PDB file of C-alpha atoms and ligand atoms in Angstrom:
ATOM      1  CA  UNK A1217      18.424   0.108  11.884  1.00 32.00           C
ATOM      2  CA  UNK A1218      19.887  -2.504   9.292  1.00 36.00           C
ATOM      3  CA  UNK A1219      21.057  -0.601   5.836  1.00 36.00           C
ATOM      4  CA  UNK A1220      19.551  -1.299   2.558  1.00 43.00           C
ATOM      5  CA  UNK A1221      21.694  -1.976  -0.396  1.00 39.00           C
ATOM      6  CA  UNK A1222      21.187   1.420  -1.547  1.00 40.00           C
ATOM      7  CA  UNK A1223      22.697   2.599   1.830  1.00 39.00           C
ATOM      8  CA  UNK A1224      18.938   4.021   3.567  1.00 44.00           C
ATOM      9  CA  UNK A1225      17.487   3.284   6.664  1.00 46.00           C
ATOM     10  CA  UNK A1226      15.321   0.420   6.391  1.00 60.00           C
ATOM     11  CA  UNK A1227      11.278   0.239   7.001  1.00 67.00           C
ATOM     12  CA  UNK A1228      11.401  -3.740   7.260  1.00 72.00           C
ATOM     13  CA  UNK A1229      10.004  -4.545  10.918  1.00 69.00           C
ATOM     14  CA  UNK A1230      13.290  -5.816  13.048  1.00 84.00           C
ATOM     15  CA  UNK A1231      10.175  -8.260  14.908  1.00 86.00           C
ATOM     16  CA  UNK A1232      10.584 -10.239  11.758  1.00 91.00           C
ATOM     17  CA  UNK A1233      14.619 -11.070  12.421  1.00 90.00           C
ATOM     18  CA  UNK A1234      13.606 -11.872  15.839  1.00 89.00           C
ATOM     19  CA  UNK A1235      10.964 -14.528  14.429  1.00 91.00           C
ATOM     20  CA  UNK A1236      13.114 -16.019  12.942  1.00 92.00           C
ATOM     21  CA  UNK A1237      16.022 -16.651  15.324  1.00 89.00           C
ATOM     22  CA  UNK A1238      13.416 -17.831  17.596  1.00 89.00           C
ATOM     23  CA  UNK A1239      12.690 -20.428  14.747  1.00 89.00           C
ATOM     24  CA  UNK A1240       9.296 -19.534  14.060  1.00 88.00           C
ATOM     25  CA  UNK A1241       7.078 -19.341  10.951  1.00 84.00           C
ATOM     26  CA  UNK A1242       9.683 -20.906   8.727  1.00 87.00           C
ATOM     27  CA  UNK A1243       7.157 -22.169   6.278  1.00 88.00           C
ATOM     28  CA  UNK A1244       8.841 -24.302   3.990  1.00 85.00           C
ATOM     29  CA  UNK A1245       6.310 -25.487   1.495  1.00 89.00           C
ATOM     30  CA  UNK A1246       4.589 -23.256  -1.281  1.00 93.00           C
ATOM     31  CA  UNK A1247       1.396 -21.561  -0.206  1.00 96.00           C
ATOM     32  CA  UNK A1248      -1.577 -23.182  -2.177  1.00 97.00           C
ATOM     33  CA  UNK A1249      -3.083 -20.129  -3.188  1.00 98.00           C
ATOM     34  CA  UNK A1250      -0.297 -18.553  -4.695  1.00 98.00           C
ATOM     35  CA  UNK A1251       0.233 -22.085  -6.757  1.00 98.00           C
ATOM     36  CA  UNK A1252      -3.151 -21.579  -7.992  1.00 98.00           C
ATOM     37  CA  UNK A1253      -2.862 -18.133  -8.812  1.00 98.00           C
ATOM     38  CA  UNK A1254       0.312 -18.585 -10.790  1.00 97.00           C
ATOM     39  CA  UNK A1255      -0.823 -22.034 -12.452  1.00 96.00           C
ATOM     40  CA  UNK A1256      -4.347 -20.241 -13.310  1.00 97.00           C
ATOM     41  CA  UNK A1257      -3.318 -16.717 -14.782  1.00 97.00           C
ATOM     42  CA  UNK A1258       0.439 -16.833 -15.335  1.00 95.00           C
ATOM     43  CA  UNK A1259       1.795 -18.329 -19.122  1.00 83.00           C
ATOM     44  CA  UNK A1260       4.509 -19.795 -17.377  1.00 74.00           C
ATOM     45  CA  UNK A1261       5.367 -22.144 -20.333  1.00 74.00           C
ATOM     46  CA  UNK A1262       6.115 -19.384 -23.097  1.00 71.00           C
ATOM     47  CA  UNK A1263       9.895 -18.665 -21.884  1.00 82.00           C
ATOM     48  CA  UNK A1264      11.837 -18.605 -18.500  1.00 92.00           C
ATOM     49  CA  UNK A1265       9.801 -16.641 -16.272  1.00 96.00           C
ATOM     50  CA  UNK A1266      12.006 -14.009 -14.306  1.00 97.00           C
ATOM     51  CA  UNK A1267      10.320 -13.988 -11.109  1.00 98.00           C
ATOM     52  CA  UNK A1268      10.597 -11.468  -8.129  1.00 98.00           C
ATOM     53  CA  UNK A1269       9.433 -11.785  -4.597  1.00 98.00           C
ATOM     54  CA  UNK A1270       8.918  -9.438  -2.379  1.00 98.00           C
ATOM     55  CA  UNK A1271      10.085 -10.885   1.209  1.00 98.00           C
ATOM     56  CA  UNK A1272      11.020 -14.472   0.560  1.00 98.00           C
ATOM     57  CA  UNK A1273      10.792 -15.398   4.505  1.00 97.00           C
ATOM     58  CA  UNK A1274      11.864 -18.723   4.925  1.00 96.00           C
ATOM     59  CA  UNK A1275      11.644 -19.366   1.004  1.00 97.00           C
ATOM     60  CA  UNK A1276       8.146 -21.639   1.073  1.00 97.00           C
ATOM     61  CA  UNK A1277       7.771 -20.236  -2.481  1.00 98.00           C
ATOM     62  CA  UNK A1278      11.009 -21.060  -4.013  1.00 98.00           C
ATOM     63  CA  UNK A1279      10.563 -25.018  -4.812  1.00 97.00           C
ATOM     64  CA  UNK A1280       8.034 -24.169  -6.890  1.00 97.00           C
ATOM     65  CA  UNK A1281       9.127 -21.379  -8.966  1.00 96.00           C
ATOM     66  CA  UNK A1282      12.419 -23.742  -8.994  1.00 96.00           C
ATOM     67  CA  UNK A1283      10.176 -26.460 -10.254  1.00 95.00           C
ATOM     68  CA  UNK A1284       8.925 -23.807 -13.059  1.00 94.00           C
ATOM     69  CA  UNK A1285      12.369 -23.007 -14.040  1.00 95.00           C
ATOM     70  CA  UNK A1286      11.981 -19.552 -13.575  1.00 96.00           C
ATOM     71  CA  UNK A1287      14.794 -17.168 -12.891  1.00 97.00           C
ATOM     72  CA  UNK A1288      14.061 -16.351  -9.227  1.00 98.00           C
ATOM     73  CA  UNK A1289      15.242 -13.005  -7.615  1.00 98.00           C
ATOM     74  CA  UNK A1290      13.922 -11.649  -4.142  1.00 98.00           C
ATOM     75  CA  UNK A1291      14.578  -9.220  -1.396  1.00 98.00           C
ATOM     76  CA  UNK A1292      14.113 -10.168   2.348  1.00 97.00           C
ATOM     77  CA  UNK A1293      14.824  -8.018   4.898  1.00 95.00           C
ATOM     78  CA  UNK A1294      15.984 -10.535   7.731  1.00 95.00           C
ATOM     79  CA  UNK A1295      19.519 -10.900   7.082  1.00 94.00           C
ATOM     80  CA  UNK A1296      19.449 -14.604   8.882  1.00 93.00           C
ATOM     81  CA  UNK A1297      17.004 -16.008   6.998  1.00 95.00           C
ATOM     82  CA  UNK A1298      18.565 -14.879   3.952  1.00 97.00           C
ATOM     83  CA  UNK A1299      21.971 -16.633   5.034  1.00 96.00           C
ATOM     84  CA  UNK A1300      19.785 -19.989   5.761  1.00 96.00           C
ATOM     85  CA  UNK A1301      18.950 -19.532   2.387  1.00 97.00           C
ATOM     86  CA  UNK A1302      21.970 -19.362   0.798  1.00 98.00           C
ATOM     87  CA  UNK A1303      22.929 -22.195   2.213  1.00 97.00           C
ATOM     88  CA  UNK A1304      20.022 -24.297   1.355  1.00 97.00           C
ATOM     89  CA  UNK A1305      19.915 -22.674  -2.431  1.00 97.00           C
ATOM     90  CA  UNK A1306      23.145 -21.516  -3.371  1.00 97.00           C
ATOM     91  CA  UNK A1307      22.635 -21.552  -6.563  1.00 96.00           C
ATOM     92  CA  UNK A1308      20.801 -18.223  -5.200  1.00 97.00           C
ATOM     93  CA  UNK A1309      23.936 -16.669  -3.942  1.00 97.00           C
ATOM     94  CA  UNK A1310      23.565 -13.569  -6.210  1.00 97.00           C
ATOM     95  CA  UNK A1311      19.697 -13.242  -6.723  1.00 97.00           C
ATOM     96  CA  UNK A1312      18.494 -13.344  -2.952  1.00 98.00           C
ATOM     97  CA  UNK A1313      18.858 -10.028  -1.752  1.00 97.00           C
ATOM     98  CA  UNK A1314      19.144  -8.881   2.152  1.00 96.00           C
ATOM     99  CA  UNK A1315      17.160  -5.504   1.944  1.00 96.00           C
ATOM    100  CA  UNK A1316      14.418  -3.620   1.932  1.00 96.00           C
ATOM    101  CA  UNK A1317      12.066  -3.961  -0.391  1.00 97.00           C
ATOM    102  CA  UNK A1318       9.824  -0.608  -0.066  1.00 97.00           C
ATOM    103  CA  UNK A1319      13.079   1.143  -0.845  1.00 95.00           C
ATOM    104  CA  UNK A1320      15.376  -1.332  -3.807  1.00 96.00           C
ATOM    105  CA  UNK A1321      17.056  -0.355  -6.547  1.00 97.00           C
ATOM    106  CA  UNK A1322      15.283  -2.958  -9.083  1.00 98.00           C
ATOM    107  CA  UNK A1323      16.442  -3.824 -12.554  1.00 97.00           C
ATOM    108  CA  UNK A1324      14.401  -1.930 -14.724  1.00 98.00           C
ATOM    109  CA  UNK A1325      11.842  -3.204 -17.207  1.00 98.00           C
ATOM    110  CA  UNK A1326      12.907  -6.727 -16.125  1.00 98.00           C
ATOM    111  CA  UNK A1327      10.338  -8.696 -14.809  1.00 98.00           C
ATOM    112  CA  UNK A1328       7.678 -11.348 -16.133  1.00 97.00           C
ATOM    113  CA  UNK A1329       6.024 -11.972 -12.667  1.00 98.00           C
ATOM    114  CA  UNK A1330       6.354 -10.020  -9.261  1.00 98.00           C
ATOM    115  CA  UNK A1331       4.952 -12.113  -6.263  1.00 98.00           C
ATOM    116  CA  UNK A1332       4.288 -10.712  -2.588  1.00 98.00           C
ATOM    117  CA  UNK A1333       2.141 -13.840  -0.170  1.00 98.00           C
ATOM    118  CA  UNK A1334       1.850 -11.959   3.043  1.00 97.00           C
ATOM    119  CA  UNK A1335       5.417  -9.563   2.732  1.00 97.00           C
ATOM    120  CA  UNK A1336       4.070  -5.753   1.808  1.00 98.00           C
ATOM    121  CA  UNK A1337       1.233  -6.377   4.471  1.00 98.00           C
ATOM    122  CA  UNK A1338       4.174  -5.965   6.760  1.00 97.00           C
ATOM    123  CA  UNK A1339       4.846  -2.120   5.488  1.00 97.00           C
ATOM    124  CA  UNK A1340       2.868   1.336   5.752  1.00 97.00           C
ATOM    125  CA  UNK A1341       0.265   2.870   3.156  1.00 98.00           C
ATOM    126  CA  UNK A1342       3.176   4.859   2.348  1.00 97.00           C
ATOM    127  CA  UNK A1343       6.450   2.287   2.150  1.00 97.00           C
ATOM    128  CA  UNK A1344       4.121   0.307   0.005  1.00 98.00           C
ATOM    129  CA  UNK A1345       3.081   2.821  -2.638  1.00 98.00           C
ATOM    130  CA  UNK A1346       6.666   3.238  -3.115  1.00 98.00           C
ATOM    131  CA  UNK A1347       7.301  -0.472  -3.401  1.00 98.00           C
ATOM    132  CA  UNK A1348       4.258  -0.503  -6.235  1.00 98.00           C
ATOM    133  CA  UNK A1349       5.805   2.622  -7.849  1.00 98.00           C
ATOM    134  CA  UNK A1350       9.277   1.096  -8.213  1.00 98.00           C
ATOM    135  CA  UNK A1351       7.971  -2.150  -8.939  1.00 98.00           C
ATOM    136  CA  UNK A1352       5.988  -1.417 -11.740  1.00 98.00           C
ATOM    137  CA  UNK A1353       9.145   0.568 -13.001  1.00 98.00           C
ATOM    138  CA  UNK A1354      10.679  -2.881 -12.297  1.00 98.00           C
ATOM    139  CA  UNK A1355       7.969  -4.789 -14.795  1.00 98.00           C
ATOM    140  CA  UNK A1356       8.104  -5.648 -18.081  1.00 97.00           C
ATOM    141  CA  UNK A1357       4.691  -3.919 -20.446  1.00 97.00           C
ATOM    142  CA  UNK A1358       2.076  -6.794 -20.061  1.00 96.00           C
ATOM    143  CA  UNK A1359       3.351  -8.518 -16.983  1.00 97.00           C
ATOM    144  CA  UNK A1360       1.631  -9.405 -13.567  1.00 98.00           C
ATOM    145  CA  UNK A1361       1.620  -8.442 -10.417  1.00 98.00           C
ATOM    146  CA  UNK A1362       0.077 -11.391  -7.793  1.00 98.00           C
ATOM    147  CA  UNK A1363      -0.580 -10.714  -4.550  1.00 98.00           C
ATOM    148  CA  UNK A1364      -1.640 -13.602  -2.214  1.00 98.00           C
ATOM    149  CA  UNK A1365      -2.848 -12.675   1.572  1.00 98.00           C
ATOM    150  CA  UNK A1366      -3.283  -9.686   1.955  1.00 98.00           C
ATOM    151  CA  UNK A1367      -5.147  -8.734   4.906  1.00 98.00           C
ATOM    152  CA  UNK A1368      -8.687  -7.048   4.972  1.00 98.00           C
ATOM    153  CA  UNK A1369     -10.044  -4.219   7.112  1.00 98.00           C
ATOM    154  CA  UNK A1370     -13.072  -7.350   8.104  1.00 98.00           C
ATOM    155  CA  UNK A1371     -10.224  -9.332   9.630  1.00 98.00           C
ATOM    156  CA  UNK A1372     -10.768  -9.673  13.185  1.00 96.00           C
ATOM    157  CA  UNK A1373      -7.623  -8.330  14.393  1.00 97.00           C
ATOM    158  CA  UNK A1374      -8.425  -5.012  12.364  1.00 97.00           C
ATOM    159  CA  UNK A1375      -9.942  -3.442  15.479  1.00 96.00           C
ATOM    160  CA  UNK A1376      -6.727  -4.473  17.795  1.00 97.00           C
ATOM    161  CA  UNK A1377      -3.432  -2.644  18.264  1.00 97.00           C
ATOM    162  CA  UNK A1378      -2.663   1.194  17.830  1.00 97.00           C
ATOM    163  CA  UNK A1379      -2.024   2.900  14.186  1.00 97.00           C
ATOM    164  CA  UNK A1380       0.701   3.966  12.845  1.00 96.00           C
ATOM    165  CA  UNK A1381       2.031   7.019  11.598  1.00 92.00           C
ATOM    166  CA  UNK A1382      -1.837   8.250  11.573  1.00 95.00           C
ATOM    167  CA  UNK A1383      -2.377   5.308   8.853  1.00 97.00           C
ATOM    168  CA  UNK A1384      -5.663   3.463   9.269  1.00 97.00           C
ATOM    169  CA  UNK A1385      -4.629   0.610   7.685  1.00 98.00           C
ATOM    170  CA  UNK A1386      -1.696  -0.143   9.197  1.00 98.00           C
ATOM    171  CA  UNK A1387      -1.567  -1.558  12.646  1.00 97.00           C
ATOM    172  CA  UNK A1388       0.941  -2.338  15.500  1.00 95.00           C
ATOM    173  CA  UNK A1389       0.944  -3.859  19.081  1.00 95.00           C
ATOM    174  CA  UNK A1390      -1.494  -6.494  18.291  1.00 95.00           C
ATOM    175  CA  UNK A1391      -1.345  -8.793  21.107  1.00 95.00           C
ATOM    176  CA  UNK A1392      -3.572 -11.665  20.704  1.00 93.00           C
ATOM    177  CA  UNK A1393      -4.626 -13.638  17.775  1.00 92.00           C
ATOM    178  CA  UNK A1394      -3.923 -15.011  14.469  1.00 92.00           C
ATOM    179  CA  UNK A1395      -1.601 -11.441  13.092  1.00 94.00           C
ATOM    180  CA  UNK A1396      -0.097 -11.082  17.227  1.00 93.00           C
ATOM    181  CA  UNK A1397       3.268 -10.516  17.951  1.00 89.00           C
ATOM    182  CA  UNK A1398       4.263  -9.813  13.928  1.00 92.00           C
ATOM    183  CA  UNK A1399       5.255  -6.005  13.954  1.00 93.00           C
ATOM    184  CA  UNK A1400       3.796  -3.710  11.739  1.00 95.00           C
ATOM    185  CA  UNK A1401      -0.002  -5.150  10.046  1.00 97.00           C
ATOM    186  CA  UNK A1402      -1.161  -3.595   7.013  1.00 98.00           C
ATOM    187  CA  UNK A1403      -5.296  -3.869   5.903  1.00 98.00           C
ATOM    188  CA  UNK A1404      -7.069  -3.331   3.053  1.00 98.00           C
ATOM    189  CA  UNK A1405     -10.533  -2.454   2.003  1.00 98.00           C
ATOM    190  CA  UNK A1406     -11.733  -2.751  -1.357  1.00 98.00           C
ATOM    191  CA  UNK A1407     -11.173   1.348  -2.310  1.00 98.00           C
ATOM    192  CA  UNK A1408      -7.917   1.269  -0.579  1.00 98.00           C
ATOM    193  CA  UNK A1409      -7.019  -1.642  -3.069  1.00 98.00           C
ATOM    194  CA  UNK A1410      -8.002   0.223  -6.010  1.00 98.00           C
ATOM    195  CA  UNK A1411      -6.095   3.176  -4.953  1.00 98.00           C
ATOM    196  CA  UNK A1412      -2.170   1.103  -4.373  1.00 98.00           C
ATOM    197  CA  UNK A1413      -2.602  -0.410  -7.634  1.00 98.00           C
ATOM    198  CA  UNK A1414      -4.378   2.538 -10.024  1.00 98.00           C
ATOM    199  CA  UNK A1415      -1.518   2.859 -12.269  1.00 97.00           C
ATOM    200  CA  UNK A1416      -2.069  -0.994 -13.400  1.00 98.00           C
ATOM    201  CA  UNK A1417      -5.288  -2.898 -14.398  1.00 98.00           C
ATOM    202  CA  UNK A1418      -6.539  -4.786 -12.029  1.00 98.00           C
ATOM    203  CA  UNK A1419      -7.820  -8.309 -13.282  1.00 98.00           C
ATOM    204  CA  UNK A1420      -8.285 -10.385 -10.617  1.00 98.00           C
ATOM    205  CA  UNK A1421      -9.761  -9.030  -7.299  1.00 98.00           C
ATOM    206  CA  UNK A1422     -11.126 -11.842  -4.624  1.00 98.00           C
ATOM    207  CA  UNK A1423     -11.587 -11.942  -1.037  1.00 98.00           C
ATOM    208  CA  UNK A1424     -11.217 -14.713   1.258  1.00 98.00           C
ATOM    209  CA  UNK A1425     -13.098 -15.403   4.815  1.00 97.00           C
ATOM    210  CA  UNK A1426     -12.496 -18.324   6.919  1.00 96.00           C
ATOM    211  CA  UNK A1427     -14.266 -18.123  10.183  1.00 94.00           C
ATOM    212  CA  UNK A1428     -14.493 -20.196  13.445  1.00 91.00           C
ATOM    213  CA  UNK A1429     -17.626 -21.404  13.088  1.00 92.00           C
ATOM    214  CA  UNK A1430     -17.137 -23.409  16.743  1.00 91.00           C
ATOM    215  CA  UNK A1431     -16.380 -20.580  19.214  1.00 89.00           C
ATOM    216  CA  UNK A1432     -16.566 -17.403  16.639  1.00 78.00           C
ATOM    217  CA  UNK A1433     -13.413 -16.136  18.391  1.00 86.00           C
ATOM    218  CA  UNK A1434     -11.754 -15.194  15.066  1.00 93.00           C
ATOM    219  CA  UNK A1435     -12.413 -14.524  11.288  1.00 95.00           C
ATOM    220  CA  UNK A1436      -9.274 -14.737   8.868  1.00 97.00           C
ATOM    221  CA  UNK A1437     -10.083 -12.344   5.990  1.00 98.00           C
ATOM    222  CA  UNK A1438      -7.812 -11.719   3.191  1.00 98.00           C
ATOM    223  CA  UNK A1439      -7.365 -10.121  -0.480  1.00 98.00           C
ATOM    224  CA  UNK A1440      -5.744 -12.208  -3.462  1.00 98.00           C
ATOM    225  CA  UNK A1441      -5.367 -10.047  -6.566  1.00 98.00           C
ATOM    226  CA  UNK A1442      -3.516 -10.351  -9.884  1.00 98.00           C
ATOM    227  CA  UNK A1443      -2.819  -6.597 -11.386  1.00 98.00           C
ATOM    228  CA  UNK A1444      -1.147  -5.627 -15.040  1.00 98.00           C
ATOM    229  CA  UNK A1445       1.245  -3.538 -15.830  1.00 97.00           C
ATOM    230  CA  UNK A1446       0.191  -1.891 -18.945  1.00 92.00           C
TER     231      UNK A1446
HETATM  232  C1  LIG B2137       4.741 -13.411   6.387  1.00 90.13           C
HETATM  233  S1  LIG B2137       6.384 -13.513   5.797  1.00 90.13           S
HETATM  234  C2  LIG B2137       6.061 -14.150   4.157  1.00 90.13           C
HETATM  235  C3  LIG B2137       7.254 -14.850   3.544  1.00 90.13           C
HETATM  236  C4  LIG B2137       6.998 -15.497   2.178  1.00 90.13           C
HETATM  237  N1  LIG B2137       6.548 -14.529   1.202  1.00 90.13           N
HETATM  238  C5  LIG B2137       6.015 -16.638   2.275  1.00 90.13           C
HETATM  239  O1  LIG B2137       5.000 -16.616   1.536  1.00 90.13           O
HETATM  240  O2  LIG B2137       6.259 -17.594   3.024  1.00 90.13           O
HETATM  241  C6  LIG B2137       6.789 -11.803   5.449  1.00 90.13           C
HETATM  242  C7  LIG B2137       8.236 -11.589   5.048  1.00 90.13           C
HETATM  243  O3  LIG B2137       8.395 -10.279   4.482  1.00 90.13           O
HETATM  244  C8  LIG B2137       9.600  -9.729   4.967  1.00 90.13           C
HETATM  245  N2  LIG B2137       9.467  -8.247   4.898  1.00 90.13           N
HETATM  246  C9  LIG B2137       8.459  -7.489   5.393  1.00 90.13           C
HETATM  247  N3  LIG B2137       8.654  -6.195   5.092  1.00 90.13           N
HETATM  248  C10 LIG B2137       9.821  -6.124   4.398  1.00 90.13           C
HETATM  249  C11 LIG B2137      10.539  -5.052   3.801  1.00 90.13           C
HETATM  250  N4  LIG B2137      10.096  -3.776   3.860  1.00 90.13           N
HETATM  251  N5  LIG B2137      11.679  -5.351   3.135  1.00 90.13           N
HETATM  252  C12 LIG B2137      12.131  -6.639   3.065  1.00 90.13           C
HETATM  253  N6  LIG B2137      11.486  -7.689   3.621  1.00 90.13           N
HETATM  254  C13 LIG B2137      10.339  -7.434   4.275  1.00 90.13           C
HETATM  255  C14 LIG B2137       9.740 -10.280   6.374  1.00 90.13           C
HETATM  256  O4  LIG B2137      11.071 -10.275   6.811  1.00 90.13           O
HETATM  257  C15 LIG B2137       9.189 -11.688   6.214  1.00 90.13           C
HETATM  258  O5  LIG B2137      10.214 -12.588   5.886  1.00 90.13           O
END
């Protein structure tokens, strides 16, 4: 187990450190949906945005919030991604955390915007309650959560693997298709959405489908939100 900053065990899935060394999903340019999200419902012209995101990865997102001129914090739990980063940003030195972001000591009553594209669907029911809880202790009144990708119990890979911790949503061992090989899955339905985030107000809920209309072998479904603090 890799330690936190805070010194605790850490729930981040190790597969995710092993991903990387092996050099794959390093994603390097900003996900379009979470562009639109951000351009669509975020004032990001008012003052300098300070932006958190949960699980940078390989940093796909950071150009853009770069490009914004936001002040751009995050917390990734591979430690050698994070050290690619540094080099490639080091003006990021200080504000690109190595740990885990289910358990982080956030700065308090901080943030404008807090961004997760695919990072808490790595984590339990449970590890990410606690990341909402702390988070929204982390958010300024009147600022917005967006989530981008999060997985949805009509996926097709919902009915693969073996649960975890006796937590329906979240899945493991999934050994063929689109979320294979990637550790811990977490999926939502609708209710389950409405019961992470029922301390803000939710203003944006979609879901996505994209299916293989050739062979049917798979159907990508996925949640995008945008939540309040209030
Ligand atoms: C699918 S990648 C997404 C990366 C990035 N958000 C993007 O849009 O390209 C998920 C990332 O979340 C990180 N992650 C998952 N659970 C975590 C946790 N509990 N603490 C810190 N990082 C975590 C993984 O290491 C991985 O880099």
């Amino acid at each position: 187990m890799i330690q936190n900053l805070q010194g605790g065990n850490m729930d981040f899935s190790i597969e995710w450190e092993n991903i990387y060394k092996k050099n794959q999903h390093l994603s390097i340019w900003p996900w379009s949906d979470l562009v639109s999200y951000v351009s669509r419902y975020v004032n990001s012209k008012s003052s300098r945005l300070k932006v958190l995101e949960l699980g940078c990865g390989a940093g796909a997102n950071i150009p853009y919030f770069l490009s914004l001129k936001s002040e751009y914090t995050s917390v990734e739990g591979s430690e050698s991604i994070v050290n690619l980063l540094h080099e490639k940003f080091p003006q990021y030195q200080e504000s690109i955390h190595v740990g885990d972001f289910t358990n982080f000591e956030f700065k308090k009553n901080y943030y404008d915007l807090v961004i997760d594209r695919g990072s808490l669907t790595c984590n339990t029911t449970s590890a990410i309650q606690r990341c909402l809880n702390n988070v929204y202790e982390a958010m300024k009144p009147g600022s917005q959560f967006i989530g981008i990708d999060w997985f949805s119990t009509k996926h097709s890979d919902f009915d693969k693997g073996s649960v975890v911790e006796d937590d329906i949503f979240t899945k493991m061992n999934i050994e063929s298709g689109h979320l294979s090989n990637l550790g811990k899955i977490h999926f939502s339905d609708k209710q389950h959405l409405l019961d992470l985030f029922s301390k803000f107000d939710i203003q944006v809920l979609e879901h996505k489908t994209t299916k293989n209309e050739l062979s049917n072998s798979y159907t990508i479904a996925s949640w995008n939100l945008v939540a309040k603090k209030m």
